[in-house]
Short mmCIF file of C-alpha atoms in Angstrom, two decimals:
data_model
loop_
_atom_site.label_atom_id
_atom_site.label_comp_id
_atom_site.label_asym_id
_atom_site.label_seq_id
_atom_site.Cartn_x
_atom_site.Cartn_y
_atom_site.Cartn_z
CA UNK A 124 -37.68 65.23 -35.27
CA UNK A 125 -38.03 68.80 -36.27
CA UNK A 126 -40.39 67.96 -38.91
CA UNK A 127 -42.22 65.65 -36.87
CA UNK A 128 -40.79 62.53 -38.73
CA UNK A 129 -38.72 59.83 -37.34
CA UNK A 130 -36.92 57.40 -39.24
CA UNK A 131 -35.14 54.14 -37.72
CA UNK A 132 -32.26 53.07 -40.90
CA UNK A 133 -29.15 51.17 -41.55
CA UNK A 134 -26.55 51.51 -44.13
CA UNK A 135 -24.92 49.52 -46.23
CA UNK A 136 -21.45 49.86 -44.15
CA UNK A 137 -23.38 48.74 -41.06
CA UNK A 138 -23.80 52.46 -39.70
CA UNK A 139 -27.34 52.68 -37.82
CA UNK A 140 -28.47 55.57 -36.98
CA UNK A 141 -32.11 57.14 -36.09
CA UNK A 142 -33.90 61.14 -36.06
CA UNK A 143 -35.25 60.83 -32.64
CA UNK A 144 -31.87 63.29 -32.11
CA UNK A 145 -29.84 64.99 -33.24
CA UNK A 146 -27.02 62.74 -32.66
CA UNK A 147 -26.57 60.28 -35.83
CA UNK A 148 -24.33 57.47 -34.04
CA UNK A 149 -27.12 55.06 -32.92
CA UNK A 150 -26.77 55.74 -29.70
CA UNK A 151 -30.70 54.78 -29.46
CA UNK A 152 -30.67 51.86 -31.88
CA UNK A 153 -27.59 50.09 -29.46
CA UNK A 154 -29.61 50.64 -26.08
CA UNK A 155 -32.91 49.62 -27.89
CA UNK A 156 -30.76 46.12 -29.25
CA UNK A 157 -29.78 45.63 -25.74
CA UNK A 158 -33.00 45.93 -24.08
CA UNK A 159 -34.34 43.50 -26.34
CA UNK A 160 -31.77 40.86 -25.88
CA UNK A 161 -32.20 41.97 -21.93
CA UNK A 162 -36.10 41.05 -22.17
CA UNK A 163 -35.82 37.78 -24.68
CA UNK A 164 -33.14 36.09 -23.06
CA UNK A 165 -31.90 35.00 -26.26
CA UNK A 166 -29.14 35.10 -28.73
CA UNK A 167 -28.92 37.82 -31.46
CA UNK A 168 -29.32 34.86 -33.91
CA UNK A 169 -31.93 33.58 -32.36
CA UNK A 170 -33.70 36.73 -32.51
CA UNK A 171 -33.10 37.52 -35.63
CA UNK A 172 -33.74 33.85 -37.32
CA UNK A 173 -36.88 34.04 -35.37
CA UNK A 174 -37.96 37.69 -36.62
CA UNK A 175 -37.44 36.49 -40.23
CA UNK A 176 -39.53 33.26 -39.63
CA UNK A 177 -42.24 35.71 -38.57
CA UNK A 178 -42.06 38.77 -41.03
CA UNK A 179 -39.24 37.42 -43.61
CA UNK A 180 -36.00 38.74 -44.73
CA UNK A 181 -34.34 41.83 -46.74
CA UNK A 182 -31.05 40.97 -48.18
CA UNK A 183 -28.61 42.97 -49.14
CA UNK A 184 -24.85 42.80 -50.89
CA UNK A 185 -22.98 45.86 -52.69
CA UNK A 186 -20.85 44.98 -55.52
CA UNK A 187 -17.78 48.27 -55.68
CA UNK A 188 -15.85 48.20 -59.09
CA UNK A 189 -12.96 50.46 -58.07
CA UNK A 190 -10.27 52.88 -60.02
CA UNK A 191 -11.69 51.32 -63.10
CA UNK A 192 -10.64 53.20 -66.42
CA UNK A 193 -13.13 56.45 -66.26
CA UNK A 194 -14.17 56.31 -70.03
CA UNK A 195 -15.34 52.80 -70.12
CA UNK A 196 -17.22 53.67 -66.67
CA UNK A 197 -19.30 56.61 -68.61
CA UNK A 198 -19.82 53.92 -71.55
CA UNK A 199 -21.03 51.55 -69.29
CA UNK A 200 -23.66 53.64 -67.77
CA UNK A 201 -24.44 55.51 -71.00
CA UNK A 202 -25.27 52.04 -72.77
CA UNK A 203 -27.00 50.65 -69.18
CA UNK A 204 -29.31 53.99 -69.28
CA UNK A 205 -30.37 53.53 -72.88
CA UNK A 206 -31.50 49.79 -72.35
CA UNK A 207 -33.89 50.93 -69.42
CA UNK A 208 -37.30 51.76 -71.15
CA UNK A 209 -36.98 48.84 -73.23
CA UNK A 210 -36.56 46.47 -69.86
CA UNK A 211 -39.56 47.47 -68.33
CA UNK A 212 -42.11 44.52 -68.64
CA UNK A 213 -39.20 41.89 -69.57
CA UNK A 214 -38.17 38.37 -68.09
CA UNK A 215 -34.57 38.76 -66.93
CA UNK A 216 -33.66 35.00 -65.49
CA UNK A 217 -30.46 33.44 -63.89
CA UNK A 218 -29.82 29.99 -61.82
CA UNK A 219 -33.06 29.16 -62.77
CA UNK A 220 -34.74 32.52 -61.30
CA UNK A 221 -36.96 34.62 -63.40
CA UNK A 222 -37.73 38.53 -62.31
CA UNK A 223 -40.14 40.58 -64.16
CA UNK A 224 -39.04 44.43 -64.51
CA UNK A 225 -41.76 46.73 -63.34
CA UNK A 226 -39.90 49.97 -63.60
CA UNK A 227 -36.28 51.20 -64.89
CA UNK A 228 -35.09 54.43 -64.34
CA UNK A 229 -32.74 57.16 -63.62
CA UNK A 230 -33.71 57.88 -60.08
CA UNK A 231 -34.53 60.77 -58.87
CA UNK A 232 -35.09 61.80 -55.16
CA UNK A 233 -37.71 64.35 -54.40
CA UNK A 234 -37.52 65.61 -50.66
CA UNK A 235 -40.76 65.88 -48.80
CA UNK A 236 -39.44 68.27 -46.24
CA UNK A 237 -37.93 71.05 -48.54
CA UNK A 238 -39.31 69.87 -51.56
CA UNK A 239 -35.77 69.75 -53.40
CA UNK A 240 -35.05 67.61 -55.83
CA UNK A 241 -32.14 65.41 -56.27
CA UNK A 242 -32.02 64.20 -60.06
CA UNK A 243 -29.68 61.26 -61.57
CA UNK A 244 -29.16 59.56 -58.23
CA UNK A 245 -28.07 55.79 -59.96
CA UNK A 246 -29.56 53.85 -62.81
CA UNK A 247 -32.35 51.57 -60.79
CA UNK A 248 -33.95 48.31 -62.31
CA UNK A 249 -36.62 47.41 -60.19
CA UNK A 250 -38.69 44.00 -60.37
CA UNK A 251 -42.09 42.78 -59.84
CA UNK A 252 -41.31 40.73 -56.61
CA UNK A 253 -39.70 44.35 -55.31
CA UNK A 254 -36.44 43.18 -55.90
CA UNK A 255 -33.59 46.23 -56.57
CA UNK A 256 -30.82 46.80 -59.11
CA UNK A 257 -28.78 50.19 -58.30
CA UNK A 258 -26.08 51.36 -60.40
CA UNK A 259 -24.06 54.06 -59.49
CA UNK A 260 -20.80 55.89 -60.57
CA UNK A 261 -18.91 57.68 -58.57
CA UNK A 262 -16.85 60.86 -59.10
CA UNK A 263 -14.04 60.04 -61.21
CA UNK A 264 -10.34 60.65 -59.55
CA UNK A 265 -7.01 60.83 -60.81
CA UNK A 266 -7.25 56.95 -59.89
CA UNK A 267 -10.51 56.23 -62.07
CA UNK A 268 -13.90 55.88 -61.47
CA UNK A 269 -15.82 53.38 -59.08
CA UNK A 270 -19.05 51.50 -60.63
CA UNK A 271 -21.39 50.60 -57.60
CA UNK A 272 -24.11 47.83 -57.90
CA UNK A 273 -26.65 47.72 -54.92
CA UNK A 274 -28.66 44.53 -55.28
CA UNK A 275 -31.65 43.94 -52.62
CA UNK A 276 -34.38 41.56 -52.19
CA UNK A 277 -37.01 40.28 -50.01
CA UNK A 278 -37.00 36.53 -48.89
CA UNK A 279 -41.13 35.89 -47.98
CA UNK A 280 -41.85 34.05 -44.33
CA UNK A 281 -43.13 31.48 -45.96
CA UNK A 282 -40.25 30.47 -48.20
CA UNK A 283 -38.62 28.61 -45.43
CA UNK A 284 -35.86 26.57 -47.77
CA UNK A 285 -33.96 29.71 -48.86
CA UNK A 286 -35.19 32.26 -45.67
CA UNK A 287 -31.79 31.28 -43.79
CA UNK A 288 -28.96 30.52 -46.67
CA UNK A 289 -25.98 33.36 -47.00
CA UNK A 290 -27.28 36.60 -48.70
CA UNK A 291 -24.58 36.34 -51.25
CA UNK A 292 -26.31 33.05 -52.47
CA UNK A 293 -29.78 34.43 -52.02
CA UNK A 294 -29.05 37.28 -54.15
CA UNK A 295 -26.61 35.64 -56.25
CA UNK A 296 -29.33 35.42 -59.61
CA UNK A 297 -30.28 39.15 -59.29
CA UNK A 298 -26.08 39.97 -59.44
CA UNK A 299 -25.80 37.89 -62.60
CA UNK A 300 -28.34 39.39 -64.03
CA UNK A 301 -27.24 42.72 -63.02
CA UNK A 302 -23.57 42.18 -64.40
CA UNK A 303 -25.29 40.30 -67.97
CA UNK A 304 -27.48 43.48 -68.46
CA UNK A 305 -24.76 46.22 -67.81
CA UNK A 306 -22.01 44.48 -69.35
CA UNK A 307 -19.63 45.10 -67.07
CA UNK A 308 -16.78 43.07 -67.49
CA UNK A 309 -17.22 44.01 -71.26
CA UNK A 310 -16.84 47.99 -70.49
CA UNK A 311 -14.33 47.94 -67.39
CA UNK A 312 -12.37 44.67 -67.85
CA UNK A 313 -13.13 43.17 -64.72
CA UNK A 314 -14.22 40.17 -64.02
CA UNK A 315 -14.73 40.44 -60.23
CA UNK A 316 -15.38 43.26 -57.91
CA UNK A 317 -12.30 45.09 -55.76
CA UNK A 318 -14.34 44.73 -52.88
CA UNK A 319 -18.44 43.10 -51.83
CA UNK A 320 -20.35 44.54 -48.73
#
């Protein structure tokens, strides 16, 4: 608010929160929820099918790879880094689903408010359709490191056969591919995640 911006966000461990104030605990986005399920008479499903039948769907899952063996996490996003520029305009397909890679990158965040800039901020694959790969490692512990893989995608309005299935099998292609292009179980061994958002 003291820039004169305002921002309305979730996060990916269902925090909301807004900038309206100074207080981050969605004190706003719960009283907002309320008065619209006070004025539509209608369930939170209902309301939310019916918003996606209207302006279709983001989806959402986060893959966490924890305490796995720090060196093969650094090799993992060493090699994953190196395949980027040669991604970008490439046909990456799974289950039948092919995604086009627009851009692939080492994000980097540059603030408009204070103009800082926050470099190396996860290893990003995006596609044509606007669909997201993130990678991210986290500081390594006496425990290990944890790999991160954000995966996000937009369902269209009009694509009414997948706009309501589970977001785990909307966004199950883009997590194979994702897994295939990184290698993971190759560099950490795993062959599942410790824990998906």
């Amino acid at each position: 608010m003291d820039a004169g911006k305002i921002a309305l966000r979730e996060e990916e461990s269902f925090g909301t929160g807004s900038d309206h104030i100074h207080e981050k605990d969605g004190v706003w986005v719960l009283l907002a929820s309320l008065q619209i399920l006070a004025n539509k008479k209608q369930s939170v499903e209902e309301i939310v099918n019916n918003h996606w039948k209207k302006y279709g769907r983001n989806v959402f899952t986060r893959y966490d790879y924890e305490n796995v063996d720090a060196a093969g996490a650094n090799l993992l996003m060493t090699f994953l880094e190196a395949q980027l520029p040669a991604l970008v305009g490439r046909d990456l397909s799974a289950n039948g689903f092919t995604y086009k890679v627009a851009v692939a990158d080492n994000f980097q965040y540059n603030d408009p408010v204070d103009g800082s800039v926050s470099t190396r901020q996860g290893l990003r694959i995006v596609f044509e359709d606007g669909s997201r790969l993130v990678f991210r490692l986290s500081e390594t512990g006496s425990a290990g490191a944890t790999i991160r893989l954000y995966v996000d995608s937009f369902i269209p309005a009009f694509d009414s056969q997948r706009l309501l299935q589970p977001a785990q099998d909307l966004l199950k292609p883009l997590v194979l591919i994702a897994l295939e292009t990184c290698k993971m179980e190759q560099f950490t061994n795993r062959k599942a995640p410790t824990v998906i958002t």
